[in-house]
Short mmCIF file of C-alpha atoms in Angstrom, two decimals:
data_model
loop_
_atom_site.label_atom_id
_atom_site.label_comp_id
_atom_site.label_asym_id
_atom_site.label_seq_id
_atom_site.Cartn_x
_atom_site.Cartn_y
_atom_site.Cartn_z
CA ASP A 24 -17.55 6.62 7.99
CA ALA A 25 -15.25 7.84 5.25
CA GLU A 26 -14.06 5.15 2.88
CA ILE A 27 -12.46 4.36 -0.44
CA THR A 28 -14.26 2.02 -2.83
CA GLN A 29 -13.15 0.30 -5.99
CA SER A 30 -15.20 -1.24 -8.76
CA PRO A 31 -15.42 -3.73 -10.24
CA ARG A 32 -13.82 -6.04 -7.66
CA HIS A 33 -13.23 -8.69 -10.29
CA LYS A 34 -13.07 -8.40 -14.07
CA ILE A 35 -12.11 -10.69 -16.92
CA THR A 36 -11.44 -9.11 -20.28
CA GLU A 37 -9.79 -9.90 -23.59
CA THR A 38 -6.55 -8.62 -25.02
CA GLY A 39 -6.99 -5.32 -26.83
CA ARG A 40 -10.14 -4.19 -25.03
CA GLN A 41 -10.36 -0.93 -23.12
CA VAL A 42 -10.96 -1.33 -19.40
CA THR A 43 -11.70 1.27 -16.74
CA LEU A 44 -11.33 0.65 -13.04
CA ALA A 45 -13.17 3.06 -10.78
CA CYS A 46 -11.95 4.52 -7.49
CA HIS A 47 -14.09 6.72 -5.25
CA GLN A 48 -13.07 8.15 -1.89
CA THR A 49 -15.10 10.05 0.66
CA TRP A 50 -12.14 11.15 2.81
CA ASN A 51 -11.93 14.43 0.84
CA HIS A 52 -8.23 13.70 0.35
CA ASN A 53 -6.31 15.65 -2.24
CA ASN A 54 -3.88 12.82 -2.99
CA MET A 55 -4.94 9.68 -4.85
CA PHE A 56 -2.82 6.81 -6.12
CA TRP A 57 -3.06 3.67 -8.23
CA TYR A 58 -0.82 0.68 -7.51
CA ARG A 59 -0.60 -2.79 -8.93
CA GLN A 60 0.43 -5.75 -6.81
CA ASP A 61 2.11 -8.78 -8.35
CA LEU A 62 3.81 -11.76 -6.80
CA GLY A 63 7.53 -11.14 -6.61
CA HIS A 64 7.23 -7.43 -7.36
CA GLY A 65 5.23 -6.13 -4.44
CA LEU A 66 3.37 -2.87 -4.86
CA ARG A 67 4.28 -0.67 -7.80
CA LEU A 68 3.01 2.85 -8.45
CA ILE A 69 1.12 3.37 -11.72
CA HIS A 70 -0.26 6.93 -11.59
CA TYR A 71 -1.03 9.48 -8.94
CA SER A 72 -2.77 12.81 -8.47
CA TYR A 73 -2.30 15.62 -5.97
CA GLY A 74 -5.57 17.34 -6.78
CA VAL A 75 -8.21 18.10 -9.39
CA GLN A 76 -6.78 18.29 -12.92
CA ASP A 77 -3.38 17.05 -11.67
CA THR A 78 -2.05 13.66 -12.81
CA ASN A 79 1.46 12.18 -12.74
CA LYS A 80 3.13 9.03 -14.03
CA GLY A 81 4.53 6.48 -11.67
CA GLU A 82 7.04 3.69 -12.04
CA VAL A 83 4.90 1.48 -14.34
CA SER A 84 2.61 3.90 -16.20
CA ASP A 85 2.95 2.55 -19.76
CA GLY A 86 -0.44 1.38 -21.09
CA TYR A 87 -2.42 3.16 -18.35
CA SER A 88 -4.03 6.57 -18.02
CA VAL A 89 -5.93 8.48 -15.34
CA SER A 90 -7.99 11.64 -15.14
CA ARG A 91 -9.02 13.71 -12.10
CA SER A 92 -12.11 15.80 -12.71
CA ASN A 93 -13.16 16.01 -9.05
CA THR A 94 -11.72 15.35 -5.60
CA GLU A 95 -13.51 12.05 -5.03
CA ASP A 96 -12.67 10.01 -8.15
CA LEU A 97 -9.57 8.77 -9.95
CA PRO A 98 -10.52 6.23 -12.64
CA LEU A 99 -7.73 4.10 -14.14
CA THR A 100 -8.03 3.24 -17.83
CA LEU A 101 -6.20 0.51 -19.70
CA GLU A 102 -6.40 1.71 -23.29
CA SER A 103 -5.70 -1.69 -24.88
CA ALA A 104 -5.45 -4.44 -22.29
CA ALA A 105 -2.50 -6.80 -22.46
CA SER A 106 -1.90 -10.11 -20.67
CA SER A 107 0.97 -8.46 -18.78
CA GLN A 108 -1.63 -6.22 -17.13
CA THR A 109 -3.26 -9.15 -15.36
CA SER A 110 -2.85 -8.09 -11.75
CA VAL A 111 -4.53 -6.84 -8.62
CA TYR A 112 -5.01 -3.08 -8.69
CA PHE A 113 -5.25 -0.94 -5.57
CA CYS A 114 -6.39 2.61 -5.24
CA ALA A 115 -5.24 4.67 -2.26
CA SER A 116 -5.65 8.19 -0.92
CA SER A 117 -3.95 10.44 1.61
CA GLU A 118 -3.96 14.02 2.82
CA GLY A 119 -0.20 14.52 3.02
CA VAL A 120 1.29 17.79 1.71
CA ALA A 121 5.07 17.77 2.05
CA ASN A 122 5.03 14.00 2.10
CA THR A 123 2.60 11.26 1.14
CA GLY A 124 1.13 10.94 4.63
CA GLU A 125 -0.94 8.09 5.98
CA LEU A 126 -2.29 5.99 3.13
CA PHE A 127 -5.80 4.52 3.01
CA PHE A 128 -6.38 1.71 0.53
CA GLY A 129 -9.38 0.32 -1.29
CA GLU A 130 -10.19 -3.40 -1.34
CA GLY A 131 -8.61 -3.94 -4.74
CA SER A 132 -9.74 -4.87 -8.25
CA ARG A 133 -8.57 -8.19 -9.64
CA LEU A 134 -8.15 -7.96 -13.41
CA THR A 135 -7.57 -10.92 -15.69
CA VAL A 136 -6.67 -10.29 -19.33
CA LEU A 137 -7.10 -13.35 -21.55
CA LYS B 11 17.30 4.71 -4.70
CA GLN B 12 15.63 3.63 -1.47
CA GLU B 13 15.40 -0.12 -0.92
CA VAL B 14 13.17 -1.68 1.72
CA THR B 15 13.69 -5.23 2.95
CA GLN B 16 11.48 -7.25 5.24
CA ILE B 17 12.86 -10.31 6.95
CA PRO B 18 11.64 -12.98 7.36
CA ALA B 19 9.43 -13.38 4.32
CA ALA B 20 7.26 -15.82 6.27
CA LEU B 21 6.83 -16.65 9.95
CA SER B 22 4.72 -19.20 11.80
CA VAL B 23 4.40 -19.09 15.60
CA PRO B 24 2.06 -20.56 18.24
CA GLU B 25 -0.71 -18.45 19.64
CA GLY B 26 0.21 -16.32 22.65
CA GLU B 27 3.81 -15.62 21.67
CA ASN B 28 5.25 -12.13 21.44
CA LEU B 29 6.90 -11.55 18.08
CA VAL B 30 8.93 -9.01 16.14
CA LEU B 31 8.75 -8.23 12.44
CA ASN B 32 11.65 -6.41 10.86
CA CYS B 33 11.90 -3.72 8.19
CA SER B 34 15.20 -2.28 7.00
CA PHE B 35 15.85 0.55 4.58
CA THR B 36 18.99 1.79 2.85
CA ASP B 37 18.57 5.59 2.96
CA SER B 38 18.03 7.11 6.41
CA ALA B 39 16.72 10.44 5.04
CA ILE B 40 13.03 9.63 5.45
CA TYR B 41 9.88 11.56 6.33
CA ASN B 42 7.99 8.68 7.88
CA LEU B 43 7.51 4.92 7.93
CA GLN B 44 4.18 3.17 7.85
CA TRP B 45 3.19 -0.37 8.78
CA PHE B 46 0.27 -2.06 7.03
CA ARG B 47 -1.64 -5.27 7.38
CA GLN B 48 -3.04 -7.12 4.37
CA ASP B 49 -5.49 -9.99 4.66
CA PRO B 50 -5.89 -12.43 1.72
CA GLY B 51 -7.90 -10.87 -1.10
CA LYS B 52 -8.13 -7.55 0.70
CA GLY B 53 -6.55 -4.13 0.57
CA LEU B 54 -3.89 -2.77 2.89
CA THR B 55 -4.95 -1.48 6.28
CA SER B 56 -2.80 1.14 7.97
CA LEU B 57 -1.61 0.03 11.40
CA LEU B 58 0.91 2.63 12.54
CA LEU B 59 2.62 5.67 11.04
CA ILE B 60 5.89 6.84 12.60
CA GLN B 61 7.16 10.28 11.71
CA SER B 62 10.91 10.69 11.27
CA SER B 63 11.12 12.68 14.53
CA GLN B 64 9.47 9.87 16.53
CA ARG B 65 11.05 6.77 18.02
CA GLU B 66 7.94 4.66 18.38
CA GLN B 67 4.17 4.42 18.07
CA THR B 68 1.77 2.15 19.91
CA SER B 69 -1.72 0.92 19.15
CA GLY B 70 -3.18 -1.76 21.38
CA ARG B 71 -0.98 -4.85 21.21
CA LEU B 72 1.15 -3.33 18.45
CA ASN B 73 4.28 -1.28 18.95
CA ALA B 74 6.40 0.05 16.10
CA SER B 75 9.85 1.49 16.61
CA LEU B 76 12.05 3.48 14.29
CA ASP B 77 15.83 3.84 14.29
CA LYS B 78 16.69 6.06 11.36
CA SER B 79 20.44 6.00 11.91
CA SER B 80 20.57 2.24 11.52
CA GLY B 81 17.84 2.13 8.86
CA ARG B 82 15.56 -0.15 10.84
CA SER B 83 12.02 -0.41 12.08
CA THR B 84 10.42 -3.19 14.06
CA LEU B 85 6.79 -4.09 14.58
CA TYR B 86 6.24 -5.80 17.92
CA ILE B 87 3.05 -7.83 18.35
CA ALA B 88 2.26 -8.82 21.92
CA ALA B 89 0.31 -11.92 22.89
CA SER B 90 -0.33 -13.01 19.31
CA GLN B 91 -3.75 -14.34 18.28
CA PRO B 92 -4.91 -16.36 15.26
CA GLY B 93 -6.66 -13.21 14.02
CA ASP B 94 -3.26 -11.59 13.65
CA SER B 95 -2.50 -13.93 10.76
CA ALA B 96 -1.92 -11.75 7.71
CA THR B 97 0.83 -10.23 5.60
CA TYR B 98 2.52 -7.22 7.17
CA LEU B 99 4.13 -4.61 4.96
CA CYS B 100 6.21 -1.58 5.76
CA ALA B 101 6.49 1.49 3.54
CA VAL B 102 9.15 4.17 3.75
CA ASP B 103 8.46 7.72 2.60
CA SER B 104 11.65 9.40 1.42
CA GLY B 105 9.83 12.54 0.31
CA GLY B 106 9.64 13.98 -3.18
CA GLY B 107 6.05 12.91 -3.65
CA ALA B 108 4.47 9.57 -4.39
CA ASP B 109 7.62 8.34 -6.14
CA GLY B 110 9.38 8.61 -2.80
CA LEU B 111 7.21 5.93 -1.17
CA THR B 112 8.85 2.51 -1.21
CA PHE B 113 7.14 -0.66 -0.02
CA GLY B 114 8.72 -3.79 1.31
CA LYS B 115 7.48 -7.13 0.01
CA GLY B 116 5.99 -8.09 3.34
CA THR B 117 6.19 -10.77 6.00
CA HIS B 118 3.52 -13.46 5.81
CA LEU B 119 2.57 -14.25 9.41
CA ILE B 120 0.68 -17.33 10.55
CA ILE B 121 -0.42 -17.68 14.17
CA GLN B 122 -1.12 -21.31 15.02
CA PRO B 123 -4.13 -21.87 17.34
#
């Protein structure tokens, strides 16, 4: 069965360190997204991609970057982790064209920045 | 800017009851609306996707309706079971790409055995 996997599922890091969260999907979807979920804020869009070599900033992109070198993967990098980036991160994918379409989510990566 | 509200924020009902979860949105110009389920410590699972041209979608004991003119969607759960306990979120796609997708904050549902 097609799926979307995230790794690591849990990570603790220190302020200032670089962190990369991996996202791999086997749906062959063109669209991939990164969200963060925080109590009181709900889901907020960080970055997204509509295809290989395409990346776009979302609502809360400061301090994050992504790259899309193939269809399956969209890694999220925190260049210099800050305590405000402690959160649960979700990767999602879809095959929508004119609109986002049905979203499929990974299990999430819980990041703690000390 | 689209705003999505889910009321109530939390709901606790006895097993076996039929229940309705509400989702309202401020801008009726939408492409589709999607309902998700989220279990503790897990990702979101898509339940139903309603296109703007549709009035409702059904999957098993779940039925989602959409009334664009009034900016409302409801998720009806029939004969609730303890396994239905989860947080239910709706997301409205207003088009214009990923920025056009707005999530509600969810309704936390507990089904008492």
